[in-house]
Amino acid sequence: MGKRKDKLTSNIGWSTSDTIRVRGLDLPNEILGHMNLGDVAFLQLTGRQATPEESKVFNAIVITLVEHGITPSAIAARMTYMGAPESLQAAVAAGLCGLGTVFVGSMEGASKMLYEALPQDKLGTGVDLDALAVETVAGFRARKAIVPGLGHPVHKPVDPRTPRLFEIAAENGKSGEYIALMQKIQTEAEARSGKMLPINATGAIGAICCEFGFPWKIVRGFGVMARAIGLVGHILEESENPISYDIWQRVEEEILETSGPGAR
Amino acid sequence: MGKRKDKLTSNIGWSTSDTIRVRGLDLPNEILGHMNLGDVAFLQLTGRQATPEESKVFNAIVITLVEHGITPSAIAARMTYMGAPESLQAAVAAGLCGLGTVFVGSMEGASKMLYEALPQDKLGTGVDLDALAVETVAGFRARKAIVPGLGHPVHKPVDPRTPRLFEIAAENGKSGEYIALMQKIQTEAEARSGKMLPINATGAIGAICCEFGFPWKIVRGFGVMARAIGLVGHILEESENPISYDIWQRVEEEILETSGPGAR
Amino acid sequence: MGKRKDKLTSNIGWSTSDTIRVRGLDLPNEILGHMNLGDVAFLQLTGRQATPEESKVFNAIVITLVEHGITPSAIAARMTYMGAPESLQAAVAAGLCGLGTVFVGSMEGASKMLYEALPQDKLGTGVDLDALAVETVAGFRARKAIVPGLGHPVHKPVDPRTPRLFEIAAENGKSGEYIALMQKIQTEAEARSGKMLPINATGAIGAICCEFGFPWKIVRGFGVMARAIGLVGHILEESENPISYDIWQRVEEEILETSGPGAR
Amino acid sequence: MGKRKDKLTSNIGWSTSDTIRVRGLDLPNEILGHMNLGDVAFLQLTGRQATPEESKVFNAIVITLVEHGITPSAIAARMTYMGAPESLQAAVAAGLCGLGTVFVGSMEGASKMLYEALPQDKLGTGVDLDALAVETVAGFRARKAIVPGLGHPVHKPVDPRTPRLFEIAAENGKSGEYIALMQKIQTEAEARSGKMLPINATGAIGAICCEFGFPWKIVRGFGVMARAIGLVGHILEESENPISYDIWQRVEEEILETSGPGAR
């Protein structure tokens, strides 16, 4: 909560009877037909147009987050749609509500870890990344905390999204010290723990977000916008091939069996 | 709610330890680096890849819906972020909850109206669109209902998004009988009412969605996914230049003045 | 959306440094310690204090709606809590989003049906309720619509909540023509359809809400406020005895089996 | 996320064709007509019936949280209702989403602080509360953190809810070492800071929740359930006397003035 202001301001956009501007660009004439949805997301968030290289990388990281199968978020959205099919927007909203610390937290956690280890004003000053990686992993181990962005229950020894995202970043000039540090942190964490700890997609994206210089607090927002797209797809499928009623009935019947009158 | 099924199914995607497929495509190798976010939205919803022409038009309609300034939806999201800055996802969710019949309703209303007037199986059969337009407008007038997709409080005599969207549709082979019918409905509605009733952006998008053949029930989903992107931008701005605290204080003080002890 | 006003007003409450008033009552001295939560809900909604009889009936109808087991709404809330345990409020919000036309719709539908059949200004004028019931059921049958508030998949031939709610209403002077009409509608609907169609809890509550004279549009709100209480209980249980992770894993594994690579 | 279980269980309730049980009680015969809404909330959360004294205190703390005027939460709910009047539940959900660390955080913060200073197993062992208060305040001051539950922008030198809540607690046997400690913390914090720091309602409720022994993580839930009731009241008023449209228009016009074309 801030101090009182004289005047409310916003720099996102404005419109008059015949003009609509978003982030300084004329929506009908400079955006529509010229930009793709990912580029408009970049524009909306940063206030400037992505270069062709930035467009390639930014689109890739957001796209990675669109669809992750029948997640808890998708189940929540489908359950909500069953009860309120007239409110598709509320079903998407319900699905988004669960994108908190457990599922998208590791993405912002990875960005935060990398920025704390290597503040932006130290980039290009020849910091010893190996030493940083050792120190960072030691810090997490001392706090008995999990290193964010490492490990995956299914995708091992390699999360197939990670090498591809790093390749796209490298081809487009977005592979620098943050990605290198993330990779060294992985090597160190695997050595210390003796476990397979692939850099997962959230770790890769967290590192690439640092290459862009995005504030770590907004990194979660990329997951939220991407998943909104994914959830609309799930709701469309639910409307054509509903599964939530069956999931509900199975759960209810099992609970009645384990915890109802017969269980007493 | 459906009948009980033997098995739950979903055709959106699946993953194994080394493979991730979305709508039949290999995510790392066939999607990342090859498609933009709008195309992935199209893939997620339709189950197939957009042609270059479809990509152009689909990106344009979703982009049009990203940012509409300080809307009630943006105010709700910003108010929510003020109270729960640790839950960016819940602020976006709160903003989406209001995308109902009043604001995005006209988009699905326009699609529904056009499909009801001209079912898809009548396309290309030489139906008299002028007669359909007269009949459609007469029907709405008889029910004293507003024709969806027409009129705008600010953008008149022309909503600047509409001619541009129709131009992009025409350049890419997506301008057919539905857009023609929408334009005839506008002409008829203006003639009958004597008012300026520009086809607004939601009317233009509703008509283009019919050209694609999208079910009218999912049209609202395009607004929801687009606005999720826009709202992340509003929340990022709110975190840097907060205005919700001031809006709140002004409202509370005025209410205290009009409706508090002094007012008695 | 309304017309522009000179001044914002609200009659719910206000506070100054040493006074807090809700609906005209002094919160610390006239409400706290004197009223129960149901009575405060009544006060908040109607602007006046419930009589002891109204308190009895109103508490009973809201209480009926608190807890309905592992509903889709409870599953959505639990799934959301799994992903964002730091945002209990967002988990409750997600659970509430699905309280739409399918689950609480029948409650407002019953009230609306009764008010339409018997407008409040006809009460006590000796309207023939038998004829109204016949006409109402015939109308629904002609539209092939389900009569709201009748029938239950589990609770038959009698929903055990209904006779008890009607008994409480009768003991407290709230059993009049609307409850009588609801009962006649049930008899007629059973006779016409040849099926067991008990008045379910939503039908009973819808009728009692008419006895109170509540606008039918707010009837859904009683379900929403009650379920918020119920959902906090579900989330507390989920935090101590989590089941959403298992539900998710089962669904995901089954989908992988039916719709994954092996299924191709 | 937990380990895989053999069976899903829940102890909240169950139903069969003729029986509905909530927390072991028969809903129609043991709850309806016998309990008030606050008591059912207590039952739902704790699994047992409140004593008459507990009922008095528990109802009072939840009631305190129902209505706080035109808060950001109420504004978000009203804005949402303007856009989706057909989805009252989504408007309530949007309003709840903002009940996070800023507004209800101090309530759970106060409970957490008190439990950390005085774990439940030290109650009645003659711990020196004065020393604990000094130590607790010193800890917060050393971390430059605000002591939760103290201070109020409007209600000073006394928050009028606090003495009343403490009085109700004392009259009903719920005033013990946690309330005493909270009061000593206030005295110490005022002495150290030289500022007026009244125990506010969230501090009073946080302390009383400790007297009940509620886990601090669920304390936020009392605010969420109470505010759901309050928000239904705001939405009902908004439907009769809308103010959100005017709030929106004023904000939009001011932003156009400060940040639109004329501002360039």
mmCIF file of C-alpha atoms in Angstrom, chain A residues 73-220:
data_model
loop_
_atom_site.group_PDB
_atom_site.id
_atom_site.type_symbol
_atom_site.label_atom_id
_atom_site.label_comp_id
_atom_site.label_asym_id
_atom_site.label_seq_id
_atom_site.Cartn_x
_atom_site.Cartn_y
_atom_site.Cartn_z
ATOM 1 C CA SER A 73 -5.254 -26.903 -11.970
ATOM 2 C CA ALA A 74 -7.005 -28.556 -14.952
ATOM 3 C CA ILE A 75 -9.061 -30.763 -12.608
ATOM 4 C CA ALA A 76 -10.158 -27.725 -10.588
ATOM 5 C CA ALA A 77 -11.167 -25.886 -13.770
ATOM 6 C CA ARG A 78 -13.123 -28.873 -15.089
ATOM 7 C CA MET A 79 -14.904 -29.433 -11.749
ATOM 8 C CA THR A 80 -15.877 -25.766 -11.710
ATOM 9 C CA TYR A 81 -17.154 -25.884 -15.267
ATOM 10 C CA MET A 82 -19.379 -28.845 -14.374
ATOM 11 C CA GLY A 83 -21.155 -26.752 -11.746
ATOM 12 C CA ALA A 84 -21.231 -23.455 -13.646
ATOM 13 C CA PRO A 85 -21.044 -24.132 -17.403
ATOM 14 C CA GLU A 86 -22.450 -20.662 -18.028
ATOM 15 C CA SER A 87 -19.312 -19.108 -16.476
ATOM 16 C CA LEU A 88 -16.351 -20.335 -18.498
ATOM 17 C CA GLN A 89 -14.327 -17.426 -17.145
ATOM 18 C CA ALA A 90 -14.885 -18.579 -13.560
ATOM 19 C CA ALA A 91 -13.698 -22.079 -14.439
ATOM 20 C CA VAL A 92 -10.453 -20.678 -15.854
ATOM 21 C CA ALA A 93 -10.142 -18.450 -12.780
ATOM 22 C CA ALA A 94 -10.577 -21.434 -10.460
ATOM 23 C CA GLY A 95 -7.858 -23.307 -12.336
ATOM 24 C CA LEU A 96 -5.464 -20.374 -12.087
ATOM 25 C CA CYS A 97 -5.975 -19.950 -8.331
ATOM 26 C CA GLY A 98 -3.771 -22.973 -7.626
ATOM 27 C CA LEU A 99 -0.708 -21.748 -9.529
ATOM 28 C CA GLY A 100 1.064 -20.892 -6.304
ATOM 29 C CA THR A 101 4.260 -21.831 -4.557
ATOM 30 C CA VAL A 102 4.059 -25.567 -5.206
ATOM 31 C CA PHE A 103 3.706 -25.610 -8.975
ATOM 32 C CA VAL A 104 5.014 -22.345 -10.365
ATOM 33 C CA GLY A 105 6.969 -21.412 -7.284
ATOM 34 C CA SER A 106 10.073 -23.215 -8.507
ATOM 35 C CA MET A 107 10.197 -20.967 -11.570
ATOM 36 C CA GLU A 108 10.322 -17.745 -9.597
ATOM 37 C CA GLY A 109 12.463 -19.502 -7.013
ATOM 38 C CA ALA A 110 15.063 -20.301 -9.669
ATOM 39 C CA SER A 111 15.106 -16.693 -10.902
ATOM 40 C CA LYS A 112 15.402 -15.372 -7.373
ATOM 41 C CA MET A 113 18.235 -17.762 -6.543
ATOM 42 C CA LEU A 114 20.179 -16.744 -9.639
ATOM 43 C CA TYR A 115 19.676 -13.003 -9.100
ATOM 44 C CA GLU A 116 20.723 -13.323 -5.460
ATOM 45 C CA ALA A 117 23.841 -15.262 -6.386
ATOM 46 C CA LEU A 118 24.685 -12.979 -9.313
ATOM 47 C CA PRO A 119 23.102 -9.526 -9.142
ATOM 48 C CA GLN A 120 22.607 -7.882 -12.499
ATOM 49 C CA ASP A 121 25.271 -5.286 -11.857
ATOM 50 C CA LYS A 122 27.899 -8.032 -11.562
ATOM 51 C CA LEU A 123 27.229 -9.410 -15.045
ATOM 52 C CA GLY A 124 30.280 -9.243 -17.248
ATOM 53 C CA THR A 125 32.632 -8.555 -14.358
ATOM 54 C CA GLY A 126 34.241 -11.974 -14.468
ATOM 55 C CA VAL A 127 32.579 -13.423 -11.387
ATOM 56 C CA ASP A 128 33.702 -17.019 -10.682
ATOM 57 C CA LEU A 129 30.555 -18.999 -11.518
ATOM 58 C CA ASP A 130 31.966 -22.278 -10.226
ATOM 59 C CA ALA A 131 32.513 -20.760 -6.820
ATOM 60 C CA LEU A 132 29.030 -19.212 -6.887
ATOM 61 C CA ALA A 133 27.483 -22.582 -7.705
ATOM 62 C CA VAL A 134 29.297 -24.294 -4.830
ATOM 63 C CA GLU A 135 28.267 -21.550 -2.436
ATOM 64 C CA THR A 136 24.666 -21.512 -3.606
ATOM 65 C CA VAL A 137 24.200 -25.268 -3.303
ATOM 66 C CA ALA A 138 25.912 -25.268 0.083
ATOM 67 C CA GLY A 139 23.508 -22.582 1.268
ATOM 68 C CA PHE A 140 20.440 -24.572 0.231
ATOM 69 C CA ARG A 141 21.853 -27.750 1.777
ATOM 70 C CA ALA A 142 22.618 -25.954 5.038
ATOM 71 C CA ARG A 143 19.000 -24.764 5.203
ATOM 72 C CA LYS A 144 17.811 -28.251 4.185
ATOM 73 C CA ALA A 145 15.965 -26.523 1.331
ATOM 74 C CA ILE A 146 15.398 -27.909 -2.140
ATOM 75 C CA VAL A 147 17.313 -26.142 -4.925
ATOM 76 C CA PRO A 148 14.550 -24.658 -7.103
ATOM 77 C CA GLY A 149 14.360 -25.698 -10.745
ATOM 78 C CA LEU A 150 16.109 -29.039 -10.316
ATOM 79 C CA GLY A 151 14.615 -32.539 -10.368
ATOM 80 C CA HIS A 152 11.493 -34.005 -11.938
ATOM 81 C CA PRO A 153 9.390 -37.025 -10.945
ATOM 82 C CA VAL A 154 8.981 -38.215 -14.541
ATOM 83 C CA HIS A 155 11.430 -36.473 -16.848
ATOM 84 C CA LYS A 156 14.821 -37.975 -15.996
ATOM 85 C CA PRO A 157 17.735 -38.096 -16.458
ATOM 86 C CA VAL A 158 16.874 -35.160 -18.725
ATOM 87 C CA ASP A 159 13.794 -32.959 -18.944
ATOM 88 C CA PRO A 160 13.424 -32.835 -22.744
ATOM 89 C CA ARG A 161 12.281 -29.213 -22.668
ATOM 90 C CA THR A 162 15.443 -27.918 -21.045
ATOM 91 C CA PRO A 163 18.108 -28.611 -23.717
ATOM 92 C CA ARG A 164 15.716 -27.341 -26.369
ATOM 93 C CA LEU A 165 14.981 -24.118 -24.483
ATOM 94 C CA PHE A 166 18.687 -23.550 -23.877
ATOM 95 C CA GLU A 167 19.359 -24.202 -27.572
ATOM 96 C CA ILE A 168 16.749 -21.638 -28.623
ATOM 97 C CA ALA A 169 18.201 -19.173 -26.123
ATOM 98 C CA ALA A 170 21.731 -19.742 -27.449
ATOM 99 C CA GLU A 171 20.692 -19.374 -31.081
ATOM 100 C CA ASN A 172 19.141 -16.028 -30.227
ATOM 101 C CA GLY A 173 21.781 -14.438 -28.064
ATOM 102 C CA LYS A 174 20.079 -15.096 -24.743
ATOM 103 C CA SER A 175 22.482 -17.632 -23.276
ATOM 104 C CA GLY A 176 24.778 -15.942 -20.806
ATOM 105 C CA GLU A 177 26.001 -16.196 -17.279
ATOM 106 C CA TYR A 178 22.628 -17.034 -15.703
ATOM 107 C CA ILE A 179 22.143 -20.156 -17.814
ATOM 108 C CA ALA A 180 25.777 -21.103 -17.243
ATOM 109 C CA LEU A 181 25.316 -20.636 -13.493
ATOM 110 C CA MET A 182 22.145 -22.722 -13.495
ATOM 111 C CA GLN A 183 24.017 -25.537 -15.217
ATOM 112 C CA LYS A 184 26.874 -25.360 -12.739
ATOM 113 C CA ILE A 185 24.406 -25.386 -9.863
ATOM 114 C CA GLN A 186 22.897 -28.558 -11.293
ATOM 115 C CA THR A 187 26.279 -30.268 -11.577
ATOM 116 C CA GLU A 188 27.173 -29.291 -8.043
ATOM 117 C CA ALA A 189 23.779 -30.328 -6.641
ATOM 118 C CA GLU A 190 23.989 -33.738 -8.307
ATOM 119 C CA ALA A 191 27.534 -34.234 -7.011
ATOM 120 C CA ARG A 192 26.614 -33.277 -3.453
ATOM 121 C CA SER A 193 23.350 -35.231 -3.312
ATOM 122 C CA GLY A 194 24.276 -38.249 -5.408
ATOM 123 C CA LYS A 195 20.860 -38.008 -7.073
ATOM 124 C CA MET A 196 19.727 -37.315 -10.642
ATOM 125 C CA LEU A 197 18.651 -33.698 -10.592
ATOM 126 C CA PRO A 198 17.910 -32.578 -14.156
ATOM 127 C CA ILE A 199 17.248 -28.902 -14.718
ATOM 128 C CA ASN A 200 13.514 -29.000 -15.196
ATOM 129 C CA ALA A 201 11.479 -26.693 -17.409
ATOM 130 C CA THR A 202 10.812 -24.267 -14.578
ATOM 131 C CA GLY A 203 14.537 -24.086 -13.836
ATOM 132 C CA ALA A 204 15.335 -23.484 -17.500
ATOM 133 C CA ILE A 205 12.701 -20.799 -17.780
ATOM 134 C CA GLY A 206 13.765 -19.192 -14.518
ATOM 135 C CA ALA A 207 17.315 -18.924 -15.861
ATOM 136 C CA ILE A 208 16.211 -17.549 -19.236
ATOM 137 C CA CYS A 209 14.020 -14.965 -17.485
ATOM 138 C CA CYS A 210 17.193 -13.760 -15.752
ATOM 139 C CA GLU A 211 18.893 -13.471 -19.145
ATOM 140 C CA PHE A 212 16.040 -11.158 -20.136
ATOM 141 C CA GLY A 213 16.366 -9.263 -16.857
ATOM 142 C CA PHE A 214 12.706 -9.774 -15.905
ATOM 143 C CA PRO A 215 11.989 -9.057 -12.222
ATOM 144 C CA TRP A 216 11.634 -12.430 -10.470
ATOM 145 C CA LYS A 217 8.247 -11.429 -9.050
ATOM 146 C CA ILE A 218 6.653 -11.327 -12.501
ATOM 147 C CA VAL A 219 8.006 -14.690 -13.648
ATOM 148 C CA ARG A 220 4.981 -16.389 -12.090
#
